[in-house]
Coordinates of C-alpha atoms in Angstrom, one line a residue:
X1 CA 77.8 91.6 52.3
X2 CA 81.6 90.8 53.2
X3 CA 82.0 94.4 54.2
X4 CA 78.7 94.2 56.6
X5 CA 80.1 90.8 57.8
X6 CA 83.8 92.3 58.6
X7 CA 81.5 94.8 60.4
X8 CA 79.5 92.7 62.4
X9 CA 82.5 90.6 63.2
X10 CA 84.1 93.7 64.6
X11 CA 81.2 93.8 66.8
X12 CA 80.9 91.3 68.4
X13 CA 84.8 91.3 69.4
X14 CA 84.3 94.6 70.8
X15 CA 81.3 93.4 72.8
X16 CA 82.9 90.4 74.4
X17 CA 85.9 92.5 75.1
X18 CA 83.4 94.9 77.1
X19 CA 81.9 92.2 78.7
X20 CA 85.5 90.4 79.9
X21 CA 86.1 93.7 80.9
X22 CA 82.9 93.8 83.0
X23 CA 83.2 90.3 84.6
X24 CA 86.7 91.2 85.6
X25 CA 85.6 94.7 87.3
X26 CA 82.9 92.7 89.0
X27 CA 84.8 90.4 90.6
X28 CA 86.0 92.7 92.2
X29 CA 83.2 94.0 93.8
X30 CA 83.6 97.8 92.2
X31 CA 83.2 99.6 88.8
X32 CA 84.6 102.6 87.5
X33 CA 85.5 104.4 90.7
X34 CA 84.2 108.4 89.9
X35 CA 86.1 109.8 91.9
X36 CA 90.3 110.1 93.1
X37 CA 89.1 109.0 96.8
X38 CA 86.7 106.2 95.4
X39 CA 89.9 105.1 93.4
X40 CA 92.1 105.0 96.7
X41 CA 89.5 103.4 98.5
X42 CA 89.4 99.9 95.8
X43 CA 93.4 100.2 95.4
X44 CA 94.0 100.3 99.5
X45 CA 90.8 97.2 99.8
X46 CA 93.6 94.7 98.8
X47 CA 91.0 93.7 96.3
X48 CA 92.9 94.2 93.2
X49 CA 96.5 92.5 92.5
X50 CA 98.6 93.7 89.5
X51 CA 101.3 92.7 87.5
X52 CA 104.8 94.3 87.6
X53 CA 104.4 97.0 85.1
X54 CA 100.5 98.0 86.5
X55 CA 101.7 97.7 90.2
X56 CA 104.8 100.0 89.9
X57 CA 102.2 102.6 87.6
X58 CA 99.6 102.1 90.9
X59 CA 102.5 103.1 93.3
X60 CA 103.3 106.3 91.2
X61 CA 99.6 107.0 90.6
X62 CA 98.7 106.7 94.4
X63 CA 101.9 109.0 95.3
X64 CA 101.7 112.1 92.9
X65 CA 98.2 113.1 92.2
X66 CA 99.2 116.4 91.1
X67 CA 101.8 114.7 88.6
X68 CA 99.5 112.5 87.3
X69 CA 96.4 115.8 87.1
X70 CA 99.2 117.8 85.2
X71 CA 101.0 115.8 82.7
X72 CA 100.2 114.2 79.3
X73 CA 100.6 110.5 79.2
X74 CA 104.0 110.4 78.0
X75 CA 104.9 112.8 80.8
X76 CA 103.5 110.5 83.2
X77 CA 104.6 107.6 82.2
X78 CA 108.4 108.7 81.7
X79 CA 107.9 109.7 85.5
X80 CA 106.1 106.7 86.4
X81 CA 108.8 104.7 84.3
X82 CA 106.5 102.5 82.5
X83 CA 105.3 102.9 78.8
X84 CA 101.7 105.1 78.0
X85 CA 100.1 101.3 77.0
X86 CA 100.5 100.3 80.3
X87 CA 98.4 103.5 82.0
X88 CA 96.4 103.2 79.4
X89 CA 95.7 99.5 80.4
X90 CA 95.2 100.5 84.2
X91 CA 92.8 103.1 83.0
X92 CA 90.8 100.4 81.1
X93 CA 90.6 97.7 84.7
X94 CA 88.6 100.6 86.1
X95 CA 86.2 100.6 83.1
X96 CA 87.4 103.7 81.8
X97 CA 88.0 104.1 77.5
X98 CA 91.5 105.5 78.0
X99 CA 94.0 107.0 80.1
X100 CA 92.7 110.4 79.4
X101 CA 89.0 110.2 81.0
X102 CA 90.6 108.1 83.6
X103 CA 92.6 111.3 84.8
X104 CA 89.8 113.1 85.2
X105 CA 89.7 112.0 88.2
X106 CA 93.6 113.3 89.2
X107 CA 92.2 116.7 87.4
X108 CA 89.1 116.7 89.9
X109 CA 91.0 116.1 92.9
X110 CA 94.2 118.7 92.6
X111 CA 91.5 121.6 90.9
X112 CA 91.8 124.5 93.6
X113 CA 94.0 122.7 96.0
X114 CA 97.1 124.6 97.3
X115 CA 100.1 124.7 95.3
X116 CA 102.9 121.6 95.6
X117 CA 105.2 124.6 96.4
X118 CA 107.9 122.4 93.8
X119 CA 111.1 124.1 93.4
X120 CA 110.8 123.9 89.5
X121 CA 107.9 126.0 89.4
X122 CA 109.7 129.0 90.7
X123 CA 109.3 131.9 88.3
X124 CA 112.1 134.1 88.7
X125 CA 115.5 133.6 87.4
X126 CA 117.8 132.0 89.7
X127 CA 121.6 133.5 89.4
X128 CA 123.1 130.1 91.3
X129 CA 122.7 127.0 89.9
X130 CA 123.4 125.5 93.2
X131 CA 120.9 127.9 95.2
X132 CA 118.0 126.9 92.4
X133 CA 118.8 123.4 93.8
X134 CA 118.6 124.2 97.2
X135 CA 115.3 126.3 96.7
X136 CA 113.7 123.4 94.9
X137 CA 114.6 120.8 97.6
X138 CA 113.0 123.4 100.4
X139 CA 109.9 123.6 98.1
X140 CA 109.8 120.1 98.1
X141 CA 110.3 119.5 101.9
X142 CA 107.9 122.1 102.4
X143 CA 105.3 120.0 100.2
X144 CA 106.0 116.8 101.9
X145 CA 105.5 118.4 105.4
X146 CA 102.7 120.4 104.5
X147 CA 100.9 117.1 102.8
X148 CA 101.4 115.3 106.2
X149 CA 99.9 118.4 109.1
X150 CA 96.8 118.3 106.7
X151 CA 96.3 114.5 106.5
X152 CA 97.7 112.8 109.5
X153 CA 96.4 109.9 110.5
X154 CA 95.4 110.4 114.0
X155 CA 94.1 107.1 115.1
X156 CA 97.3 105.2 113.3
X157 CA 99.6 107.7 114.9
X158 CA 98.5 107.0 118.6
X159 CA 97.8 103.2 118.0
X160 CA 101.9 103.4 116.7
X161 CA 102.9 105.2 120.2
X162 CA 101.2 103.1 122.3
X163 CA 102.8 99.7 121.1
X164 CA 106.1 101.5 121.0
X165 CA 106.0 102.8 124.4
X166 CA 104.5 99.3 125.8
X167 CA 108.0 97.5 124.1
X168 CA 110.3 96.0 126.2
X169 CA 112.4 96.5 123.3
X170 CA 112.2 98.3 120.4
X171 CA 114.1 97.2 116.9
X172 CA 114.6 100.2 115.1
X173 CA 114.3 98.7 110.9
X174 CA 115.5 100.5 107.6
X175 CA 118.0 100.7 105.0
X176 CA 119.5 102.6 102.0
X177 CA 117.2 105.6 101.6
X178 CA 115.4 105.0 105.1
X179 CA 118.4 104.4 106.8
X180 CA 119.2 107.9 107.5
X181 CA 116.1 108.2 109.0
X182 CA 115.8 105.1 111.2
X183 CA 119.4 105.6 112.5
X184 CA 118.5 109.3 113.7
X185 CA 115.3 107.9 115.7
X186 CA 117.2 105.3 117.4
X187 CA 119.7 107.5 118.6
X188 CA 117.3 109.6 119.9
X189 CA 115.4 107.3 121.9
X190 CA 118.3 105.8 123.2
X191 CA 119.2 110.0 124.2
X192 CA 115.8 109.9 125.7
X193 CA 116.6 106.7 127.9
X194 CA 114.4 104.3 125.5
X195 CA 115.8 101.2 125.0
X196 CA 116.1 99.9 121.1
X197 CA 118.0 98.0 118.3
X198 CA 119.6 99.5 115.5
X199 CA 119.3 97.3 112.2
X200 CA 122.0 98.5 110.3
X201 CA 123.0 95.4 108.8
X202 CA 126.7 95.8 108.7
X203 CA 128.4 92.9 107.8
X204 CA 125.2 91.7 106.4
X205 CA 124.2 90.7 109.8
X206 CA 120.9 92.1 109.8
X207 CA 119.0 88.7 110.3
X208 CA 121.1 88.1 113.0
X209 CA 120.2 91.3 114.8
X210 CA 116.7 90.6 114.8
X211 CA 117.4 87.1 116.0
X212 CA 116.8 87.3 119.4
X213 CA 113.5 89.4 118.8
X214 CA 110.1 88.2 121.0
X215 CA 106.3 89.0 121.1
X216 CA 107.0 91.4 124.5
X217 CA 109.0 93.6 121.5
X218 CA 107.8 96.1 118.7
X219 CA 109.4 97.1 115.2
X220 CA 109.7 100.5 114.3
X221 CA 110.1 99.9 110.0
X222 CA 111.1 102.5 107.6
X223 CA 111.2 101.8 104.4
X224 CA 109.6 103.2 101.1
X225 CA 109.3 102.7 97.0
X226 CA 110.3 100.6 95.3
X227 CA 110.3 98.0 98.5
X228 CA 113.6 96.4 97.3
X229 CA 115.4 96.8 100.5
X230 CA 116.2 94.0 103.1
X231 CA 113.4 95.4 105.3
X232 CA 110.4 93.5 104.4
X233 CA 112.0 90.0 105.0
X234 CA 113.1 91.6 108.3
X235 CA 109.6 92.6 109.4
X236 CA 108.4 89.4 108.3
X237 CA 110.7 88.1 111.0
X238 CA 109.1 89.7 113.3
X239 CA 105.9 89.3 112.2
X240 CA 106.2 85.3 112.3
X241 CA 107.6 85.9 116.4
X242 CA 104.5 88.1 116.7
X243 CA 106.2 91.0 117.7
X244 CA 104.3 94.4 117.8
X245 CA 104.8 96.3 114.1
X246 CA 105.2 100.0 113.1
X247 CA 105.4 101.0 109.9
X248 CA 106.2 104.4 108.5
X249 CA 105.8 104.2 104.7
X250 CA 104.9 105.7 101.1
X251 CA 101.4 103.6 100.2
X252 CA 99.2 100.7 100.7
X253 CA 101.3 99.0 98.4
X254 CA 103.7 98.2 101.0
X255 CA 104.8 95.2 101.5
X256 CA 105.0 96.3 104.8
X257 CA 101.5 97.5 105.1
X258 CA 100.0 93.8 105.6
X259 CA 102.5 92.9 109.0
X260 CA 101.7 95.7 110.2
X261 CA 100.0 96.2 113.4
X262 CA 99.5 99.9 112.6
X263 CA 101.3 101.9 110.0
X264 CA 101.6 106.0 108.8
X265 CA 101.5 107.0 105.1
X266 CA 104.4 110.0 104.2
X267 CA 104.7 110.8 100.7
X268 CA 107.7 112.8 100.3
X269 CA 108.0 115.6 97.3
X270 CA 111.3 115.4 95.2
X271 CA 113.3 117.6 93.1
X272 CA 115.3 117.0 90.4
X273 CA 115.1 113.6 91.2
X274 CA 116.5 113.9 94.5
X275 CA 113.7 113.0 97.4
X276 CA 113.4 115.2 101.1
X277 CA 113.1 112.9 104.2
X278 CA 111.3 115.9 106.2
X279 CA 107.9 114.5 106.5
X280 CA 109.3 111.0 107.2
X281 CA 111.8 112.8 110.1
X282 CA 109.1 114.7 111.5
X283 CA 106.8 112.2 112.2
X284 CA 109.5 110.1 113.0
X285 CA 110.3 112.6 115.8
X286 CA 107.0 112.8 116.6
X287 CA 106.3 109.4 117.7
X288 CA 109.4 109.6 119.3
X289 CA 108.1 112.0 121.7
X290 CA 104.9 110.3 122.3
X291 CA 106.7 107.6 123.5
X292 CA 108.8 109.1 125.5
X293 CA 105.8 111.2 127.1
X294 CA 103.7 108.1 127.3
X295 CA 106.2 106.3 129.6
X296 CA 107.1 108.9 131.7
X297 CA 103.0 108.9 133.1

């Protein structure tokens, strides 16, 4: 009887853990997304807000499907830099049992897809260390710009020239990895005759630089993972003196992604640990270009 008690005791705790479970999925509005897209779709809805440890596994999840497909858990999580428990915990919001039917959906989404083209996976032996490097960080440039001619965002991209090139000025917004990028784009539109504003912060002046910023004004941002830059307080600047915002960055979770008037996703490969900026340059460039071309009609 105790046994059969213990049992049915079990039960029940299992039963209301499914249905706290269930309640929370419903609230918001989705369950058990079945496939990668589906999963996208509730994570970009603003829907669903995590703690730390689950927001900085989301980031990682939403960035490297072909990681995520490929790996065990531990893999992923050392990547991800959170323990297994914690995907494991993100797995079960979603109303999936454990991490591993929860990739599924990663699996489902890379199967017959074109090759990352990751330096790492090169197969034959390498006779300079420092030419394997360079080999992988091409691979992984050639990944990140080959991720972004296949899914550009059209409508995002010309919604971005067209409040750039209606700017009376343009504030040019990005630091410590961005900044390379951010300082090459300003100097080219002001080559191209296209008056802007380099934030480069230097003698931490950077809210000063934006001080003078008005709604007849746009911000070209920068900035990506993990959003611990000056940037977002910057844009929020701007936002609050309803200036026109741009945003080139790595996912919806962003904190950029909610000032912004229109914004471009660019997931860049890495290697090694080291991260190209080709996809972010090129498009970069590109809207550059459309600016230019827009204001010279």
């Amino acid at each position: 009887m105790s046994g059969a008690r213990k049992s049915s005791g079990r039960s029940s705790a299992d039963e209301a853990a499914m249905r706290k479970r269930g309640r929370s999925l419903a609230a918001l509005g989705y369950i058990q997304p079945q496939t990668y897209e589906e999963l996208r779709a509730v994570l970009s809805s603003g829907t669903v807000h995590f703690p730390k440890r689950l927001r900085q596994a989301a980031i990682f999840l939403w960035q490297h499907p072909s990681d995520v497909a490929l790996g065990t858990i531990a893999q992923v999580a050392a990547q991800a830099g959170v323990q297994p428990s914690t995907l494991v915990r993100f797995a079960q919001i979603f109303g999936y049992s454990g991490f591993s039917d929860f990739q599924g959906l990663f699996k489902e989404h890379v199967k017959g897809s074109w090759p990352e083209g990751r330096g790492e996976q090169r197969s034959e032996a390498e006779p300079n260390a420092r030419l394997h490097f360079l080999h992988g960080m091409v691979g992984a440039s050639q990944a990140s710009l080959g991720r972004i001619e296949a899914g550009l965002d059209v409508g995002s991209f010309e919604k971005m020239v067209m409040l750039l090139a209606a700017a009376d000025l343009i504030y040019v917004i990005g630091s410590k990895r961005a900044f390379p990028v951010t300082a090459y784009l300003s100097l080219t539109l002001s080559q191209q005759g296209v008056r802007n504003v380099l934030v480069d912060n230097i003698g931490s002046t950077a809210l000063d630089q934006v001080g003078c910023i008005g709604s007849r004004d746009a911000v070209l941002a920068v900035s990506f993972s993990p959003y611990n830059s000056i940037t977002p307080d910057l844009v929020a600047v701007a936002h609050e003196r309803k200036a026109r915002i741009v945003t080139i960055t790595d996912s919806t979770f962003s904190p950029l992604t909610r000032l912004s008037d229109s914004w471009l996703e660019v997931v860049e490969s890495d290697f090694a640990g080291f991260r190209s900026l080709a996809a972010s340059l090129a498009v970069g460039m590109a809207l550059v270009h459309g600016v230019v071309a827009r204001r010279g009609k």
